[in-house]
Amino acid sequence: MTHLQLDEPVPGEADDGVWLTCIECGATFAPFEAVRYTCDDCDGLLEVRYADLPTFEDFDSEAPADGVWRYSAALPFEEGVSLPEGGTPLHEVPRLEDDIGVARLRVKHEGMNPTGSFKDRGMTVGVRVAEEVGVSRLACASTGNTSAALSAYGARAGLETLVLLPAGKVAAGKVAQASLHGARILEVDGNFDRCLDIVQDLADRGEAYLLNSLNPFRLEGQKTIGLEILERFEVDEGTYPDRIVLPVGNAGNTAALYKCFRELVQSGALDEDAVPKLTGVQAEQSAPMVEAIENGWDHVERWDHVETRATAIRIGNPVNAPKALPGIRETGGTAVAVSDEQITAAQRDLAEEGVGVEPASAASIAGLRKLREQGVVDADEQVVCLTTGHLLKDPDAAAEAGSEPEPVPDDTDAVLDRL
Ligand SMILES: *Cc1c(COP(=O)(O)O)cnc(C)c1O
Ligand SMILES: [Zn+2]
């Protein structure tokens, strides 16, 4: 697992032991002097690097906060614009565990964050960096949850927020959040990938600070999902999970979890052999990452036409693929595509355990079930599935997947007759 090593001298640009490194050419940059999302030299993705990497003990010392900022030793700041976020439950789902047939199944429900998705973990750090570099307008392209999170954190920080959404393709709850938190919402007559092209253009012209997961600081906050899973699972089970299964859209979370593991290996806190296998799940008609993994490519081919009812992962050009593909490969994981029917069935399965998620989130369970049936996942594995967003994000999908309300007369006997 050579990619799990991060040996690198502290470059001259390091600011308080933090700097940015291009993952393609290795160029290094000061972190907060200028607004920069990709490498000046080769346009490659940037990664935040630290002179000192923490071990688990560093998170226990009189942490000022729960959740994301408990892990400030692994982050570029001590605290941020917080609502607060993180500290989400790791649910037991015994019937589903039995039914799918793995030794242990836990569900990390990221829908329990303040705006109902894991995007809050990235925004608490990203908006803190926006304050540091001194920008006035925040912007993102979004399939919905990024815009909900950015609107809330932007409002909290008192900054202007602009969101670009693919017209007619965003779930109702998410638009409502962006709207009430006061974002300027522009609906683009195009898909998510086109929205992101446009926001990147705006950012390049200095018109807005980009807070999509192309922004390397977002991923720093999202690393804390991995830290919480490892810590909690170890307390409960005395070991680390063999595998983490997650839905993949722009592959930011996949990249963030991989970075989390690499940093722990580097600091000596985690054995290389104990790194969970990162396993990505996409919808069949939006699956460029699965295609790249199956073909052994080191890049993804952009899909121009994507479709799925899991609108949060309706993405044809996953921008973090260059970070996420090595993550899946180096940890011994894989990627799998599931149908919309399988996603809806998994959404119902989770709901029967009391866990309410939006469709994209259920893809993790659907993917695990498929891989178990195929024998790719073994019966003795201990698995954590990530559910990324809350049921109420997409009330229409939930109502369609659930049972119909039945009209009755306003009379007790008539109601009893029905039962
Ligand atoms: C953003 C999002 C995803 C995709 O996450 P990536 O990090 O872009 O792969 C999946 N599910 C939900 C609910 C999301 O909001
Ligand atoms: Zn470069």
mmCIF file of C-alpha atoms and ligand atoms in Angstrom, residues 118-119 145 247-253 312-313 358 360-361 388-389, ligand 1:
data_model
loop_
_atom_site.group_PDB
_atom_site.id
_atom_site.type_symbol
_atom_site.label_atom_id
_atom_site.label_comp_id
_atom_site.label_asym_id
_atom_site.label_seq_id
_atom_site.Cartn_x
_atom_site.Cartn_y
_atom_site.Cartn_z
ATOM 1 C CA PHE A 118 -22.645 15.340 5.896
ATOM 2 C CA LYS A 119 -22.035 18.484 3.821
ATOM 3 C CA ASN A 145 -27.445 19.295 -0.003
ATOM 4 C CA PRO A 247 -22.673 6.480 -1.964
ATOM 5 C CA VAL A 248 -20.496 8.283 -4.514
ATOM 6 C CA GLY A 249 -21.350 11.495 -6.346
ATOM 7 C CA ASN A 250 -18.370 13.830 -6.711
ATOM 8 C CA ALA A 251 -16.344 11.303 -4.689
ATOM 9 C CA GLY A 252 -15.420 13.901 -2.076
ATOM 10 C CA ASN A 253 -16.269 11.653 0.847
ATOM 11 C CA ALA A 312 -27.822 13.686 -4.731
ATOM 12 C CA ILE A 313 -25.580 11.340 -6.742
ATOM 13 C CA GLU A 358 -33.011 10.005 1.338
ATOM 14 C CA ALA A 360 -28.853 8.472 -2.419
ATOM 15 C CA SER A 361 -28.040 7.365 1.114
ATOM 16 C CA THR A 388 -25.462 10.621 3.761
ATOM 17 C CA GLY A 389 -28.758 12.536 4.003
HETATM 18 C C1 LIG B 1 -23.280 15.064 -1.633
HETATM 19 C C2 LIG B 1 -24.011 13.809 -1.383
HETATM 20 C C3 LIG B 1 -23.521 12.570 -1.827
HETATM 21 C C4 LIG B 1 -22.279 12.440 -2.653
HETATM 22 O O1 LIG B 1 -21.112 12.662 -1.924
HETATM 23 P P1 LIG B 1 -19.722 12.860 -2.668
HETATM 24 O O2 LIG B 1 -18.795 13.226 -1.588
HETATM 25 O O3 LIG B 1 -19.937 13.974 -3.652
HETATM 26 O O4 LIG B 1 -19.390 11.601 -3.355
HETATM 27 C C5 LIG B 1 -24.218 11.438 -1.500
HETATM 28 N N1 LIG B 1 -25.374 11.499 -0.804
HETATM 29 C C6 LIG B 1 -25.875 12.670 -0.373
HETATM 30 C C7 LIG B 1 -27.177 12.665 0.371
HETATM 31 C C8 LIG B 1 -25.216 13.857 -0.647
HETATM 32 O O5 LIG B 1 -25.742 15.010 -0.227
#
